[in-house]
Structure formats: structure tokens, C-alpha cells
PDB file of C-alpha atoms in Angstrom:
ATOM      1  CA  ASN A 128       0.000   0.000   0.000  1.00  0.00           C
ATOM      2  CA  ALA A 129       1.447   3.336  -1.057  1.00  0.00           C
ATOM      3  CA  GLY A 130      -0.938   5.357   1.142  1.00  0.00           C
ATOM      4  CA  VAL A 131      -1.018   8.921  -0.179  1.00  0.00           C
ATOM      5  CA  THR A 132       1.249   9.810  -3.078  1.00  0.00           C
ATOM      6  CA  GLN A 133       1.978  13.227  -4.547  1.00  0.00           C
ATOM      7  CA  THR A 134       3.630  14.238  -7.780  1.00  0.00           C
ATOM      8  CA  PRO A 135       5.868  16.014  -8.442  1.00  0.00           C
ATOM      9  CA  LYS A 136       8.108  16.202  -5.366  1.00  0.00           C
ATOM     10  CA  PHE A 137       9.735  19.451  -6.483  1.00  0.00           C
ATOM     11  CA  GLN A 138       8.793  22.059  -9.069  1.00  0.00           C
ATOM     12  CA  VAL A 139      10.090  25.443 -10.126  1.00  0.00           C
ATOM     13  CA  LEU A 140       7.767  27.721 -12.083  1.00  0.00           C
ATOM     14  CA  LYS A 141       8.015  31.176 -13.546  1.00  0.00           C
ATOM     15  CA  THR A 142       5.411  33.761 -12.660  1.00  0.00           C
ATOM     16  CA  GLY A 143       2.324  33.275 -14.814  1.00  0.00           C
ATOM     17  CA  GLN A 144       2.933  29.624 -15.628  1.00  0.00           C
ATOM     18  CA  SER A 145       0.345  27.024 -14.768  1.00  0.00           C
ATOM     19  CA  MET A 146       0.678  23.567 -13.303  1.00  0.00           C
ATOM     20  CA  THR A 147      -1.278  20.790 -11.644  1.00  0.00           C
ATOM     21  CA  LEU A 148      -0.243  19.002  -8.479  1.00  0.00           C
ATOM     22  CA  GLN A 149      -1.417  15.414  -8.404  1.00  0.00           C
ATOM     23  CA  CYS A 150      -2.539  13.442  -5.381  1.00  0.00           C
ATOM     24  CA  ALA A 151      -3.646   9.816  -5.258  1.00  0.00           C
ATOM     25  CA  GLN A 152      -4.609   7.522  -2.408  1.00  0.00           C
ATOM     26  CA  ASP A 153      -5.161   3.809  -2.098  1.00  0.00           C
ATOM     27  CA  MET A 154      -6.720   3.958   1.372  1.00  0.00           C
ATOM     28  CA  ASN A 155     -10.310   3.987   0.128  1.00  0.00           C
ATOM     29  CA  HIS A 156     -10.989   7.194   2.062  1.00  0.00           C
ATOM     30  CA  ASN A 157     -13.854   9.458   1.110  1.00  0.00           C
ATOM     31  CA  SER A 158     -12.411  12.815   2.121  1.00  0.00           C
ATOM     32  CA  MET A 159      -9.327  14.486   0.674  1.00  0.00           C
ATOM     33  CA  TYR A 160      -7.606  17.778   1.429  1.00  0.00           C
ATOM     34  CA  TRP A 161      -4.999  20.179   0.104  1.00  0.00           C
ATOM     35  CA  TYR A 162      -2.886  22.225   2.522  1.00  0.00           C
ATOM     36  CA  ARG A 163      -0.046  24.643   2.067  1.00  0.00           C
ATOM     37  CA  GLN A 164       2.772  25.105   4.575  1.00  0.00           C
ATOM     38  CA  ASP A 165       4.653  28.382   4.798  1.00  0.00           C
ATOM     39  CA  PRO A 166       7.451  29.158   7.262  1.00  0.00           C
ATOM     40  CA  GLY A 167       6.096  30.274  10.614  1.00  0.00           C
ATOM     41  CA  MET A 168       2.465  29.718   9.633  1.00  0.00           C
ATOM     42  CA  GLY A 169       1.768  26.023  10.079  1.00  0.00           C
ATOM     43  CA  LEU A 170      -0.493  24.268   7.592  1.00  0.00           C
ATOM     44  CA  ARG A 171      -3.468  26.048   6.061  1.00  0.00           C
ATOM     45  CA  LEU A 172      -6.318  24.401   4.235  1.00  0.00           C
ATOM     46  CA  ILE A 173      -6.669  25.393   0.587  1.00  0.00           C
ATOM     47  CA  TYR A 174      -9.488  23.163  -0.667  1.00  0.00           C
ATOM     48  CA  TYR A 175     -11.145  19.957   0.411  1.00  0.00           C
ATOM     49  CA  SER A 176     -13.384  17.257  -0.939  1.00  0.00           C
ATOM     50  CA  ALA A 177     -15.704  15.636   1.570  1.00  0.00           C
ATOM     51  CA  SER A 178     -16.567  12.884  -0.886  1.00  0.00           C
ATOM     52  CA  GLU A 179     -16.238  11.999  -4.548  1.00  0.00           C
ATOM     53  CA  GLY A 180     -18.001  14.611  -6.657  1.00  0.00           C
ATOM     54  CA  THR A 181     -17.829  17.428  -4.121  1.00  0.00           C
ATOM     55  CA  THR A 182     -15.232  20.109  -3.477  1.00  0.00           C
ATOM     56  CA  ASP A 183     -15.213  23.219  -1.346  1.00  0.00           C
ATOM     57  CA  LYS A 184     -13.011  26.131  -0.372  1.00  0.00           C
ATOM     58  CA  GLY A 185     -10.845  26.123   2.697  1.00  0.00           C
ATOM     59  CA  GLU A 186      -9.065  28.970   4.404  1.00  0.00           C
ATOM     60  CA  VAL A 187      -6.814  30.138   1.516  1.00  0.00           C
ATOM     61  CA  PRO A 188      -8.402  29.158  -1.843  1.00  0.00           C
ATOM     62  CA  ASN A 189      -7.515  32.226  -3.940  1.00  0.00           C
ATOM     63  CA  GLY A 190      -5.385  31.388  -6.972  1.00  0.00           C
ATOM     64  CA  TYR A 191      -6.178  27.673  -6.896  1.00  0.00           C
ATOM     65  CA  ASN A 192      -8.664  25.253  -8.375  1.00  0.00           C
ATOM     66  CA  VAL A 193      -9.227  21.578  -7.600  1.00  0.00           C
ATOM     67  CA  SER A 194     -10.663  18.518  -9.256  1.00  0.00           C
ATOM     68  CA  ARG A 195     -11.831  15.358  -7.532  1.00  0.00           C
ATOM     69  CA  LEU A 196     -11.353  13.108 -10.508  1.00  0.00           C
ATOM     70  CA  ASN A 197     -12.571   9.975  -8.751  1.00  0.00           C
ATOM     71  CA  LYS A 198     -12.418   8.527  -5.261  1.00  0.00           C
ATOM     72  CA  ARG A 199      -8.654   8.014  -5.501  1.00  0.00           C
ATOM     73  CA  GLU A 200      -7.456  11.262  -7.062  1.00  0.00           C
ATOM     74  CA  PHE A 201      -7.617  14.920  -6.028  1.00  0.00           C
ATOM     75  CA  SER A 202      -5.623  17.446  -8.032  1.00  0.00           C
ATOM     76  CA  LEU A 203      -4.714  21.057  -7.288  1.00  0.00           C
ATOM     77  CA  ARG A 204      -4.231  23.509 -10.160  1.00  0.00           C
ATOM     78  CA  LEU A 205      -2.433  26.814 -10.209  1.00  0.00           C
ATOM     79  CA  GLU A 206      -3.699  28.663 -13.278  1.00  0.00           C
ATOM     80  CA  SER A 207      -1.243  31.569 -13.155  1.00  0.00           C
ATOM     81  CA  ALA A 208       1.450  31.033 -10.573  1.00  0.00           C
ATOM     82  CA  ALA A 209       2.603  33.905  -8.382  1.00  0.00           C
ATOM     83  CA  PRO A 210       5.655  34.171  -6.087  1.00  0.00           C
ATOM     84  CA  SER A 211       3.259  34.216  -3.116  1.00  0.00           C
ATOM     85  CA  GLN A 212       2.371  30.624  -3.981  1.00  0.00           C
ATOM     86  CA  THR A 213       5.892  29.461  -3.234  1.00  0.00           C
ATOM     87  CA  SER A 214       5.226  26.902  -0.531  1.00  0.00           C
ATOM     88  CA  VAL A 215       5.164  23.240   0.396  1.00  0.00           C
ATOM     89  CA  TYR A 216       1.889  21.609  -0.581  1.00  0.00           C
ATOM     90  CA  PHE A 217       0.484  18.626   1.260  1.00  0.00           C
ATOM     91  CA  CYS A 218      -2.355  16.385   0.213  1.00  0.00           C
ATOM     92  CA  ALA A 219      -4.171  14.422   2.917  1.00  0.00           C
ATOM     93  CA  THR A 220      -6.974  11.910   3.161  1.00  0.00           C
ATOM     94  CA  GLY A 221      -9.362  11.357   6.046  1.00  0.00           C
ATOM     95  CA  GLY A 222     -10.428   8.042   7.442  1.00  0.00           C
ATOM     96  CA  LEU A 223     -11.025   5.955  10.506  1.00  0.00           C
ATOM     97  CA  ALA A 224      -8.075   4.768  12.534  1.00  0.00           C
ATOM     98  CA  GLY A 225      -8.162   3.524  16.108  1.00  0.00           C
ATOM     99  CA  GLY A 226     -11.795   4.480  16.612  1.00  0.00           C
ATOM    100  CA  TYR A 227     -11.601   8.067  15.442  1.00  0.00           C
ATOM    101  CA  ASN A 228     -11.113   9.880  12.172  1.00  0.00           C
ATOM    102  CA  GLU A 229      -7.596  10.908  11.354  1.00  0.00           C
ATOM    103  CA  GLN A 230      -5.838  12.590   8.429  1.00  0.00           C
ATOM    104  CA  PHE A 231      -3.062  10.849   6.556  1.00  0.00           C
ATOM    105  CA  PHE A 232      -0.601  13.060   4.717  1.00  0.00           C
ATOM    106  CA  GLY A 233       1.336  12.633   1.520  1.00  0.00           C
ATOM    107  CA  PRO A 234       5.050  13.445   1.357  1.00  0.00           C
ATOM    108  CA  GLY A 235       4.515  16.982   0.057  1.00  0.00           C
ATOM    109  CA  THR A 236       5.416  18.975  -3.062  1.00  0.00           C
ATOM    110  CA  ARG A 237       7.913  21.793  -2.747  1.00  0.00           C
ATOM    111  CA  LEU A 238       6.962  24.536  -5.211  1.00  0.00           C
ATOM    112  CA  THR A 239       9.039  27.600  -6.017  1.00  0.00           C
ATOM    113  CA  VAL A 240       7.628  30.379  -8.163  1.00  0.00           C
ATOM    114  CA  LEU A 241      10.227  32.795  -9.527  1.00  0.00           C
TER     115      LEU A 241
ATOM    116  CA  ALA B 166      -8.326  35.199  17.161  1.00  0.00           C
ATOM    117  CA  GLN B 167      -6.029  32.237  16.683  1.00  0.00           C
ATOM    118  CA  LYS B 168      -7.850  28.963  17.059  1.00  0.00           C
ATOM    119  CA  ILE B 169      -4.667  27.072  17.916  1.00  0.00           C
ATOM    120  CA  THR B 170      -1.806  28.775  19.725  1.00  0.00           C
ATOM    121  CA  GLN B 171       1.622  27.297  20.209  1.00  0.00           C
ATOM    122  CA  THR B 172       3.627  29.868  22.122  1.00  0.00           C
ATOM    123  CA  GLN B 173       6.988  28.093  22.086  1.00  0.00           C
ATOM    124  CA  PRO B 174       8.809  28.608  18.773  1.00  0.00           C
ATOM    125  CA  GLY B 175      11.653  26.409  19.988  1.00  0.00           C
ATOM    126  CA  MET B 176      12.398  24.054  22.837  1.00  0.00           C
ATOM    127  CA  PHE B 177      15.575  22.342  23.941  1.00  0.00           C
ATOM    128  CA  VAL B 178      15.776  19.163  25.975  1.00  0.00           C
ATOM    129  CA  GLN B 179      18.489  16.726  26.877  1.00  0.00           C
ATOM    130  CA  GLU B 180      18.262  13.115  25.857  1.00  0.00           C
ATOM    131  CA  LYS B 181      16.290  10.934  28.303  1.00  0.00           C
ATOM    132  CA  GLU B 182      14.520  13.918  29.878  1.00  0.00           C
ATOM    133  CA  ALA B 183      10.815  14.682  29.542  1.00  0.00           C
ATOM    134  CA  VAL B 184       9.540  17.736  27.684  1.00  0.00           C
ATOM    135  CA  THR B 185       6.157  19.441  27.438  1.00  0.00           C
ATOM    136  CA  LEU B 186       5.049  21.256  24.300  1.00  0.00           C
ATOM    137  CA  ASP B 187       2.244  23.732  24.878  1.00  0.00           C
ATOM    138  CA  CYS B 188      -0.951  24.077  22.895  1.00  0.00           C
ATOM    139  CA  THR B 189      -4.006  26.166  23.682  1.00  0.00           C
ATOM    140  CA  TYR B 190      -7.132  26.252  21.565  1.00  0.00           C
ATOM    141  CA  ASP B 191     -10.201  28.355  21.097  1.00  0.00           C
ATOM    142  CA  THR B 192     -13.582  26.956  20.142  1.00  0.00           C
ATOM    143  CA  SER B 193     -17.193  27.348  21.133  1.00  0.00           C
ATOM    144  CA  ASP B 194     -18.076  23.831  19.975  1.00  0.00           C
ATOM    145  CA  GLN B 195     -18.716  21.206  22.637  1.00  0.00           C
ATOM    146  CA  SER B 196     -17.509  18.463  20.348  1.00  0.00           C
ATOM    147  CA  TYR B 197     -14.006  18.760  18.923  1.00  0.00           C
ATOM    148  CA  GLY B 198     -10.806  16.815  18.530  1.00  0.00           C
ATOM    149  CA  LEU B 199      -7.173  17.675  19.125  1.00  0.00           C
ATOM    150  CA  PHE B 200      -4.251  16.184  17.234  1.00  0.00           C
ATOM    151  CA  TRP B 201      -0.499  16.337  17.462  1.00  0.00           C
ATOM    152  CA  TYR B 202       1.718  15.795  14.425  1.00  0.00           C
ATOM    153  CA  LYS B 203       5.481  15.495  14.144  1.00  0.00           C
ATOM    154  CA  GLN B 204       7.369  16.838  11.141  1.00  0.00           C
ATOM    155  CA  PRO B 205      11.010  15.725  10.964  1.00  0.00           C
ATOM    156  CA  SER B 206      13.526  17.470   8.752  1.00  0.00           C
ATOM    157  CA  SER B 207      12.591  15.095   5.919  1.00  0.00           C
ATOM    158  CA  GLY B 208       9.260  16.934   5.745  1.00  0.00           C
ATOM    159  CA  GLU B 209       6.553  14.313   6.162  1.00  0.00           C
ATOM    160  CA  MET B 210       3.709  14.778   8.632  1.00  0.00           C
ATOM    161  CA  ILE B 211       3.514  11.976  11.183  1.00  0.00           C
ATOM    162  CA  PHE B 212       0.427  11.570  13.369  1.00  0.00           C
ATOM    163  CA  LEU B 213       1.282  11.150  17.063  1.00  0.00           C
ATOM    164  CA  ILE B 214      -1.781  11.315  19.274  1.00  0.00           C
ATOM    165  CA  TYR B 215      -5.453  12.258  19.387  1.00  0.00           C
ATOM    166  CA  GLN B 216      -7.758  13.547  22.142  1.00  0.00           C
ATOM    167  CA  GLY B 217     -11.505  13.856  21.758  1.00  0.00           C
ATOM    168  CA  SER B 218     -13.303  16.541  23.727  1.00  0.00           C
ATOM    169  CA  TYR B 219     -15.502  13.962  25.452  1.00  0.00           C
ATOM    170  CA  ASP B 220     -12.653  11.625  26.299  1.00  0.00           C
ATOM    171  CA  GLU B 221     -12.410  11.486  30.072  1.00  0.00           C
ATOM    172  CA  GLN B 222      -8.877  10.181  30.220  1.00  0.00           C
ATOM    173  CA  ASN B 223      -5.776  11.782  28.801  1.00  0.00           C
ATOM    174  CA  ALA B 224      -4.615  10.074  25.627  1.00  0.00           C
ATOM    175  CA  THR B 225      -1.356   8.136  25.650  1.00  0.00           C
ATOM    176  CA  GLU B 226       0.631   6.525  22.837  1.00  0.00           C
ATOM    177  CA  GLY B 227       3.899   5.012  23.949  1.00  0.00           C
ATOM    178  CA  ARG B 228       6.205   7.826  25.055  1.00  0.00           C
ATOM    179  CA  TYR B 229       3.629  10.453  24.051  1.00  0.00           C
ATOM    180  CA  SER B 230       0.854  11.640  26.291  1.00  0.00           C
ATOM    181  CA  LEU B 231      -1.566  14.488  25.982  1.00  0.00           C
ATOM    182  CA  ASN B 232      -2.225  16.626  29.046  1.00  0.00           C
ATOM    183  CA  PHE B 233      -5.791  17.683  28.316  1.00  0.00           C
ATOM    184  CA  GLN B 234      -7.192  20.454  30.517  1.00  0.00           C
ATOM    185  CA  LYS B 235     -10.593  21.219  29.084  1.00  0.00           C
ATOM    186  CA  ALA B 236     -11.467  24.158  31.338  1.00  0.00           C
ATOM    187  CA  ARG B 237      -8.208  25.865  30.453  1.00  0.00           C
ATOM    188  CA  LYS B 238      -8.530  24.859  26.787  1.00  0.00           C
ATOM    189  CA  SER B 239      -5.082  23.402  26.693  1.00  0.00           C
ATOM    190  CA  ALA B 240      -3.797  20.198  25.112  1.00  0.00           C
ATOM    191  CA  ASN B 241      -0.114  19.943  25.866  1.00  0.00           C
ATOM    192  CA  LEU B 242       2.020  17.165  24.433  1.00  0.00           C
ATOM    193  CA  VAL B 243       4.338  15.430  26.859  1.00  0.00           C
ATOM    194  CA  ILE B 244       7.231  13.399  25.490  1.00  0.00           C
ATOM    195  CA  SER B 245       8.863  11.214  28.086  1.00  0.00           C
ATOM    196  CA  ALA B 246      12.448   9.974  27.879  1.00  0.00           C
ATOM    197  CA  SER B 247      13.379  12.119  24.866  1.00  0.00           C
ATOM    198  CA  GLN B 248      15.448  10.565  22.119  1.00  0.00           C
ATOM    199  CA  LEU B 249      17.644  12.192  19.496  1.00  0.00           C
ATOM    200  CA  GLY B 250      15.122  11.118  16.872  1.00  0.00           C
ATOM    201  CA  ASP B 251      12.487  13.290  18.552  1.00  0.00           C
ATOM    202  CA  SER B 252      14.186  16.410  17.159  1.00  0.00           C
ATOM    203  CA  ALA B 253      11.543  17.815  14.799  1.00  0.00           C
ATOM    204  CA  MET B 254       8.746  20.344  14.395  1.00  0.00           C
ATOM    205  CA  TYR B 255       5.602  19.532  16.339  1.00  0.00           C
ATOM    206  CA  PHE B 256       2.185  20.788  15.326  1.00  0.00           C
ATOM    207  CA  CYS B 257      -1.003  20.900  17.342  1.00  0.00           C
ATOM    208  CA  ALA B 258      -4.241  20.814  15.326  1.00  0.00           C
ATOM    209  CA  MET B 259      -7.967  20.947  16.051  1.00  0.00           C
ATOM    210  CA  ARG B 260     -11.095  19.618  14.433  1.00  0.00           C
ATOM    211  CA  GLU B 261     -14.200  21.581  15.368  1.00  0.00           C
ATOM    212  CA  GLY B 262     -17.476  19.702  15.493  1.00  0.00           C
ATOM    213  CA  ARG B 263     -18.353  16.031  15.648  1.00  0.00           C
ATOM    214  CA  ASP B 264     -16.011  13.332  14.487  1.00  0.00           C
ATOM    215  CA  THR B 265     -17.435  12.489  11.077  1.00  0.00           C
ATOM    216  CA  GLY B 266     -15.603  11.064   8.096  1.00  0.00           C
ATOM    217  CA  PHE B 267     -14.923  14.576   6.911  1.00  0.00           C
ATOM    218  CA  GLN B 268     -13.112  17.110   9.042  1.00  0.00           C
ATOM    219  CA  LYS B 269     -11.231  20.325   8.491  1.00  0.00           C
ATOM    220  CA  LEU B 270      -8.165  20.716  10.656  1.00  0.00           C
ATOM    221  CA  VAL B 271      -6.777  24.015  11.914  1.00  0.00           C
ATOM    222  CA  PHE B 272      -3.072  23.918  12.731  1.00  0.00           C
ATOM    223  CA  GLY B 273      -0.899  25.884  15.083  1.00  0.00           C
ATOM    224  CA  THR B 274       2.373  27.438  13.975  1.00  0.00           C
ATOM    225  CA  GLY B 275       4.450  24.657  15.478  1.00  0.00           C
ATOM    226  CA  THR B 276       7.250  24.188  18.005  1.00  0.00           C
ATOM    227  CA  ARG B 277      10.714  23.122  16.964  1.00  0.00           C
ATOM    228  CA  LEU B 278      12.161  20.627  19.433  1.00  0.00           C
ATOM    229  CA  LEU B 279      15.866  19.967  19.602  1.00  0.00           C
ATOM    230  CA  VAL B 280      17.089  17.018  21.645  1.00  0.00           C
ATOM    231  CA  SER B 281      20.736  17.172  22.644  1.00  0.00           C
ATOM    232  CA  PRO B 282      22.945  14.230  23.700  1.00  0.00           C
TER     233      PRO B 282
END
């Protein structure tokens, strides 16, 4: 079981370029999440998908779009990258573990926008 | 107002000693959950421990325990017998509302722990 996988691991973009961050899970979880982590600010929720076919905005959605392609995959798209989007991006899934719901994180994508 | 506050940017502890990492939270919900995650220098987020707001006993997982003081709205992580491998960033997080399959987590800004030999 791979758990939660993210591609790519690293990416450098120029301002104005677009890209899609991919996330896939084999945990059969319904909910999926995208977070960004900036120095000194912890993780902040960008978008989430409570179940296949639904998506909704989190705390910092501006400049991003998402697609829940199927139960396994949840992608994050930057249409026109800006330096302020330089960050580490984490995908997570939510599911039961030990009697309570927990989030399981992917390894992260480090994005630099020049 | 910050929902999760971690006031210690950095903590130092000697190997084999215990250390407490502080976390206070702010919510008006009666039902909520508190999580601690570890992030080593390699970058992955590792779940450590969970406390539900209705749990009467403090959660424990091996060397980790959560000192849950509901009236004070604090959920401090206690690491006993620190090891060099405990050096990492530690994040406190909260889920507001009931524990359903879907939950949005709010994270604190983290505490960097350094364990010295």
C-alpha cells in the first residue's frame, strides 16, 4: 500500500505559468484535502473534498482550483502562478483509525515560483 | 483570534529527559478533537496522538501523552524519555465539530524541538 502519493516532489515555475499538483490515495478514504505550509504559519487548508463529486473552499483558496477526478485522485491547479504561492503543498486523506477519524498526509510537493 | 496557539517557537531538551510542548485552543463547539503531528527534517507529517473533547482520560501513545485540561482549553504534548530522533517540528491541530468522516483541521504554527545528547 502506497498510502497517499503526490507528484511532483519538487517544481520550479516562472510567474504566470500554470501547473497541476497530483494526489492519489489507495486507502479507500472518502475525504481528501490540500494544505499549504509556509514558514512560521503552520499548515493552512486550501481546498477539500468531503466525498467523490464534491469540493469546497478552505481557508486560503484564492489562486487555486481543484478537481476530484474519482475517489482516488484529487488534483490542485495553479492557473497563473505567483511568487506568493511558493510553498510546500500537502495532500491528505481522512479516514477511521483507532476508533476516530484521522488525516493521513502525503510526502509533500515543494513549489518555487520565480 | 487564533484557534490554535503554540507559544513556544523552539524548545531544547536533553536526551532521556521529559519535555512538554504547549498548545491552547479556542472553540465554542462542545464536540471537537485535538491532534499532534510530528514533522522531521525530511518533511513528512507523522500523526502522534489524538484527544476527543468527550474523552475522560488523557490520551497516551507510547512515550507520548496528551495533558488535556478542558477548562483551560489546553492540550499539551508530553514526550517522556526524549530521544535524538524526537528532534523535529511539532504541530497541534484541532477539528471543530463532531467526528465524522470529513473534518477540516486548523493547525498551530508549530514548536521546533531539539534534543541534545
